[in-house]
mmCIF file of C-alpha atoms in Angstrom:
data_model
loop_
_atom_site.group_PDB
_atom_site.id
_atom_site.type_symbol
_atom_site.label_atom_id
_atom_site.label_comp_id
_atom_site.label_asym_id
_atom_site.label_seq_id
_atom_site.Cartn_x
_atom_site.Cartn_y
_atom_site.Cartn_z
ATOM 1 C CA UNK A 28 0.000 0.000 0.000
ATOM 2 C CA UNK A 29 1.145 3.410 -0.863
ATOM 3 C CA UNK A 30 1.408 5.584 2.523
ATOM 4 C CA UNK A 31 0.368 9.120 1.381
ATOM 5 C CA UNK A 32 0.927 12.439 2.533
ATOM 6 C CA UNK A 33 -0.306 12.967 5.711
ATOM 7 C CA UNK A 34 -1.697 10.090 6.738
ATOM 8 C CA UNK A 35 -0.311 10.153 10.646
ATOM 9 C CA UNK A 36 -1.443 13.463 11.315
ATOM 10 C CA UNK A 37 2.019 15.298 11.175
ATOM 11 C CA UNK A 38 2.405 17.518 8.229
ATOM 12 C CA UNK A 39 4.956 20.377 7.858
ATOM 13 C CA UNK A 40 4.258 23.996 7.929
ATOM 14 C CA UNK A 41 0.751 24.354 6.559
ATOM 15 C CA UNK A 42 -0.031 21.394 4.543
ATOM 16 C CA UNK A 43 -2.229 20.111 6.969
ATOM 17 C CA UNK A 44 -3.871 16.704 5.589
ATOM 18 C CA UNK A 45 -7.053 16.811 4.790
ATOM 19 C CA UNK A 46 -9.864 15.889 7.727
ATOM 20 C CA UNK A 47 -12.699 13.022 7.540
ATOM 21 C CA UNK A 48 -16.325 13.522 8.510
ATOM 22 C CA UNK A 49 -16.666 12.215 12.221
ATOM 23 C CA UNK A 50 -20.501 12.514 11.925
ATOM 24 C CA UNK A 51 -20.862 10.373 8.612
ATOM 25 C CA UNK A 52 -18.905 7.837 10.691
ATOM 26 C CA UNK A 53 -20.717 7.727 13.549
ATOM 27 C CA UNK A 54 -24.070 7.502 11.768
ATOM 28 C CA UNK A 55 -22.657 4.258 9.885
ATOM 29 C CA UNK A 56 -21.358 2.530 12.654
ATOM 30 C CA UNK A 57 -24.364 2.838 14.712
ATOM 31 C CA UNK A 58 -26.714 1.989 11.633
ATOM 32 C CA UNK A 59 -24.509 -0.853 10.898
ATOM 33 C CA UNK A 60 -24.400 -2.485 13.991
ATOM 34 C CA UNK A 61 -27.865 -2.139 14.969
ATOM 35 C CA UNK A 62 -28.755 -3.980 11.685
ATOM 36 C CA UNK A 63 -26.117 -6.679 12.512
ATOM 37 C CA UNK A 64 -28.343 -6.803 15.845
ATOM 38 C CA UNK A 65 -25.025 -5.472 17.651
ATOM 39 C CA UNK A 66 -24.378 -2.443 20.040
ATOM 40 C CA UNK A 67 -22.044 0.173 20.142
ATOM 41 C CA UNK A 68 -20.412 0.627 22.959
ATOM 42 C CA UNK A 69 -18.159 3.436 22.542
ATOM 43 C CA UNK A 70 -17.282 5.988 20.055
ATOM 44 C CA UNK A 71 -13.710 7.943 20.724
ATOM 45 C CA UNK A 72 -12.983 10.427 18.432
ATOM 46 C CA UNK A 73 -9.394 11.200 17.671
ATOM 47 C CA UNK A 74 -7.657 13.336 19.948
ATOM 48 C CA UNK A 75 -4.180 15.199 20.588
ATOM 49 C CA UNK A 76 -2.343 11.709 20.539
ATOM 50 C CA UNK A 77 -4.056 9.487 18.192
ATOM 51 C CA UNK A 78 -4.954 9.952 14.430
ATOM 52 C CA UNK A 79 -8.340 7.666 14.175
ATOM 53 C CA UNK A 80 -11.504 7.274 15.030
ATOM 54 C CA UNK A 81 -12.005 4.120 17.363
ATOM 55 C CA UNK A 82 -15.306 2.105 17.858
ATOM 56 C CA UNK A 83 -15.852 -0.168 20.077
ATOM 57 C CA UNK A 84 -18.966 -2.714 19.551
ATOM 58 C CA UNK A 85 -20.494 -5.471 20.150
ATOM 59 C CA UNK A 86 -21.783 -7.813 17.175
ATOM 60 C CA UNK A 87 -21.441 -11.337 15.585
ATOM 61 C CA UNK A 88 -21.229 -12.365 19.383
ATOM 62 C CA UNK A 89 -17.724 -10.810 19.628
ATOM 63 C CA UNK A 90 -16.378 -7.664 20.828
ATOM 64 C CA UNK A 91 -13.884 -5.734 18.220
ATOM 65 C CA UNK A 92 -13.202 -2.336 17.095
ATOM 66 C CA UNK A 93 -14.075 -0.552 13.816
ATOM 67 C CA UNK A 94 -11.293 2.258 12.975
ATOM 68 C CA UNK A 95 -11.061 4.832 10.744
ATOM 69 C CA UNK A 96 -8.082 7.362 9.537
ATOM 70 C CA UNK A 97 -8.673 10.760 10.922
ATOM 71 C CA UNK A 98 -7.284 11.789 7.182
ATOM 72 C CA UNK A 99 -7.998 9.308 4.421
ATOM 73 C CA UNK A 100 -10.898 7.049 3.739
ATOM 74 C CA UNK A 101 -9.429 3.857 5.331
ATOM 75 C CA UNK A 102 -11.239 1.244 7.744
ATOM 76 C CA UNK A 103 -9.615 -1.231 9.603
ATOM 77 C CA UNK A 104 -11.112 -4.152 12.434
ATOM 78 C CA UNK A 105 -9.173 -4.964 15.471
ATOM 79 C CA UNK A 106 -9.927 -7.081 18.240
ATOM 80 C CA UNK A 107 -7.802 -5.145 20.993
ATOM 81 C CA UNK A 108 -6.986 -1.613 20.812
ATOM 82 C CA UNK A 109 -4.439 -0.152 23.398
ATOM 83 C CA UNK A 110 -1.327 2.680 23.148
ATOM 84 C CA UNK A 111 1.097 0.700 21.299
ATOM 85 C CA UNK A 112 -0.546 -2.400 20.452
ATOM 86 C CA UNK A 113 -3.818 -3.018 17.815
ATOM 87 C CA UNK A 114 -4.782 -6.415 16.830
ATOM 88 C CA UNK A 115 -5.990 -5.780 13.458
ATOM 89 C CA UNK A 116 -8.595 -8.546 12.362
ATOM 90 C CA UNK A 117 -10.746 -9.296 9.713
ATOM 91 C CA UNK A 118 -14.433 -8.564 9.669
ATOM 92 C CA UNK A 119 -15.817 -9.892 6.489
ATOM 93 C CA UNK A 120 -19.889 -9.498 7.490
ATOM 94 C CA UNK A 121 -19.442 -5.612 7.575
ATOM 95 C CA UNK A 122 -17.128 -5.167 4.663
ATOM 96 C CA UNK A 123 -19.768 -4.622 2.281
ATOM 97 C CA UNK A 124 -21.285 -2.003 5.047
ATOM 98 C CA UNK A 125 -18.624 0.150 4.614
ATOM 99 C CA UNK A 126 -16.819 -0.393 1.204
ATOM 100 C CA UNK A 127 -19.394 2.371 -0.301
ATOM 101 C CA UNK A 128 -18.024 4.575 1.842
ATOM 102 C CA UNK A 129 -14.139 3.961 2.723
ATOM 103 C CA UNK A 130 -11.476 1.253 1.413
ATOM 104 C CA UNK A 131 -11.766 -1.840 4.178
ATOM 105 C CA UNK A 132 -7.981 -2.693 4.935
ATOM 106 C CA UNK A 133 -7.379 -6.372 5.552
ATOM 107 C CA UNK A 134 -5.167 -7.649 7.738
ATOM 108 C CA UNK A 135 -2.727 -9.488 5.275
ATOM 109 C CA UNK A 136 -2.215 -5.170 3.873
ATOM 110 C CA UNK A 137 -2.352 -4.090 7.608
ATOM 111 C CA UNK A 138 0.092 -6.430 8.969
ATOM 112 C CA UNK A 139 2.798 -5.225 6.156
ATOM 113 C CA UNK A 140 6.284 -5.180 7.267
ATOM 114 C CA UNK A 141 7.979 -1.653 7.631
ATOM 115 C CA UNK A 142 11.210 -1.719 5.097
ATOM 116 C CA UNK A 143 13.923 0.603 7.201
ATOM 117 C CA UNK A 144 16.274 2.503 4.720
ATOM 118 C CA UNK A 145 17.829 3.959 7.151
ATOM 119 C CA UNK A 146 16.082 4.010 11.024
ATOM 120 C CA UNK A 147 17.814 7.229 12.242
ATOM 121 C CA UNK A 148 16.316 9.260 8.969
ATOM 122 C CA UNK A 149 12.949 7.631 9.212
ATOM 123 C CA UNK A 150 13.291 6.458 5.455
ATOM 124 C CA UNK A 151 11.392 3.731 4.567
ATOM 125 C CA UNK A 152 11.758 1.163 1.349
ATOM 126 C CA UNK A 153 7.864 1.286 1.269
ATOM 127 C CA UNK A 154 5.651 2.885 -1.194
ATOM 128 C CA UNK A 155 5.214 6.099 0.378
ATOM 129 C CA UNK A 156 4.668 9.851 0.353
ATOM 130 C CA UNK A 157 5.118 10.367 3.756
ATOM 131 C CA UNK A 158 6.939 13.930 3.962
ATOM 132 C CA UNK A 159 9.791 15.056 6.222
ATOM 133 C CA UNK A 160 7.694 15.564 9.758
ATOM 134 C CA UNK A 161 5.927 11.515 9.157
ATOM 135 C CA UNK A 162 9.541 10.823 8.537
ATOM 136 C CA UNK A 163 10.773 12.132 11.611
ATOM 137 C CA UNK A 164 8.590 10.443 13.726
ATOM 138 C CA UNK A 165 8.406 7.006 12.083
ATOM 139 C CA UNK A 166 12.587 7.133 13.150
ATOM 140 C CA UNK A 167 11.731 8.012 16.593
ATOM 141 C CA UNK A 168 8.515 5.491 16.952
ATOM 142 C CA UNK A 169 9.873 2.637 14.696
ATOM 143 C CA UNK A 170 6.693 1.133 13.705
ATOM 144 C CA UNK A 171 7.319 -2.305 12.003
ATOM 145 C CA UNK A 172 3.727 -2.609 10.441
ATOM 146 C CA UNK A 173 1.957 -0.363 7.925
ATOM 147 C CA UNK A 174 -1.112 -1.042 10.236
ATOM 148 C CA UNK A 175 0.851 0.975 13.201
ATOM 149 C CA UNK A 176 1.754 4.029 10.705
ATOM 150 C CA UNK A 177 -2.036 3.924 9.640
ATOM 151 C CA UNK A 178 -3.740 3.543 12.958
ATOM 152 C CA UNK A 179 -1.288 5.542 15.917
ATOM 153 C CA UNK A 180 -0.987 6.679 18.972
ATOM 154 C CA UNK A 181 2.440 9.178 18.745
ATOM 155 C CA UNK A 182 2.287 12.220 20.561
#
């Protein structure tokens, strides 16, 4: 997967990245999951620290999260969502549900080895365009998964 522009919140000088709609979200998820005869149980939106949306439900007689970018289009399922550490998962009964609306990252994409080019510059050997401030902190966070450059908690 290409990594563009943007996508972990950091951005240099005034090329902010551009914003999702939080209340087209919301409005899915709950919709969604009531139909699945589910419940949500939470709905954080992203703050100071963290660059997605988290959701945390009940359906399909589990209990998983539903994520979504802060910046770009891009849904994920985990089963265990903590600083540091997301389970990504797959969720096939609500891909459809949200395909119309965002691109549904599988795990196999998610779980994507980082390629270092060099750790101390923050380069990476993976399709990117990830500019200098992503860069920065990708050396000083060292995330080995695409999932964790996606989906993060750096501050």
């Amino acid at each position: 997967m290409k990594l563009p522009d943007g996508i972990t919140g950091f951005y240099e000088k005034h090329n902010r990245p551009p914003m999702i709609d939080g209340k087209q979200f919301k409005l899915l998820c709950f919709n969604s999951i009531k139909s699945n005869g589910g419940k949500v149980l939470e709905f954080k939106e992203p703050k100071e620290k963290s660059n997605f949306f988290d959701v945390e439900v009940n359906a399909f007689n589990k209990h998983f999260h539903i994520l979504l970018n802060a910046h770009y289009p891009l849904i994920a399922f985990a089963s265990v969502v903590s600083f540091g550490e997301i389970d990504f998962i797959d969720e096939p009964q609500l891909n459809s549900e949200f395909s119309p609306f965002y691109r549904v990252l599988g795990t196999e994409e998610l779980n994507e080895q980082i390629i270092n080019s060099d750790s101390k510059k923050g380069t990476i050997q993976n399709e990117n365009k990830l500019n200098g401030a992503e860069l920065k902190q990708l050396a000083y966070w060292k995330p080995e998964r695409i999932g964790d450059v996606i989906f993060n908690n750096w501050d």
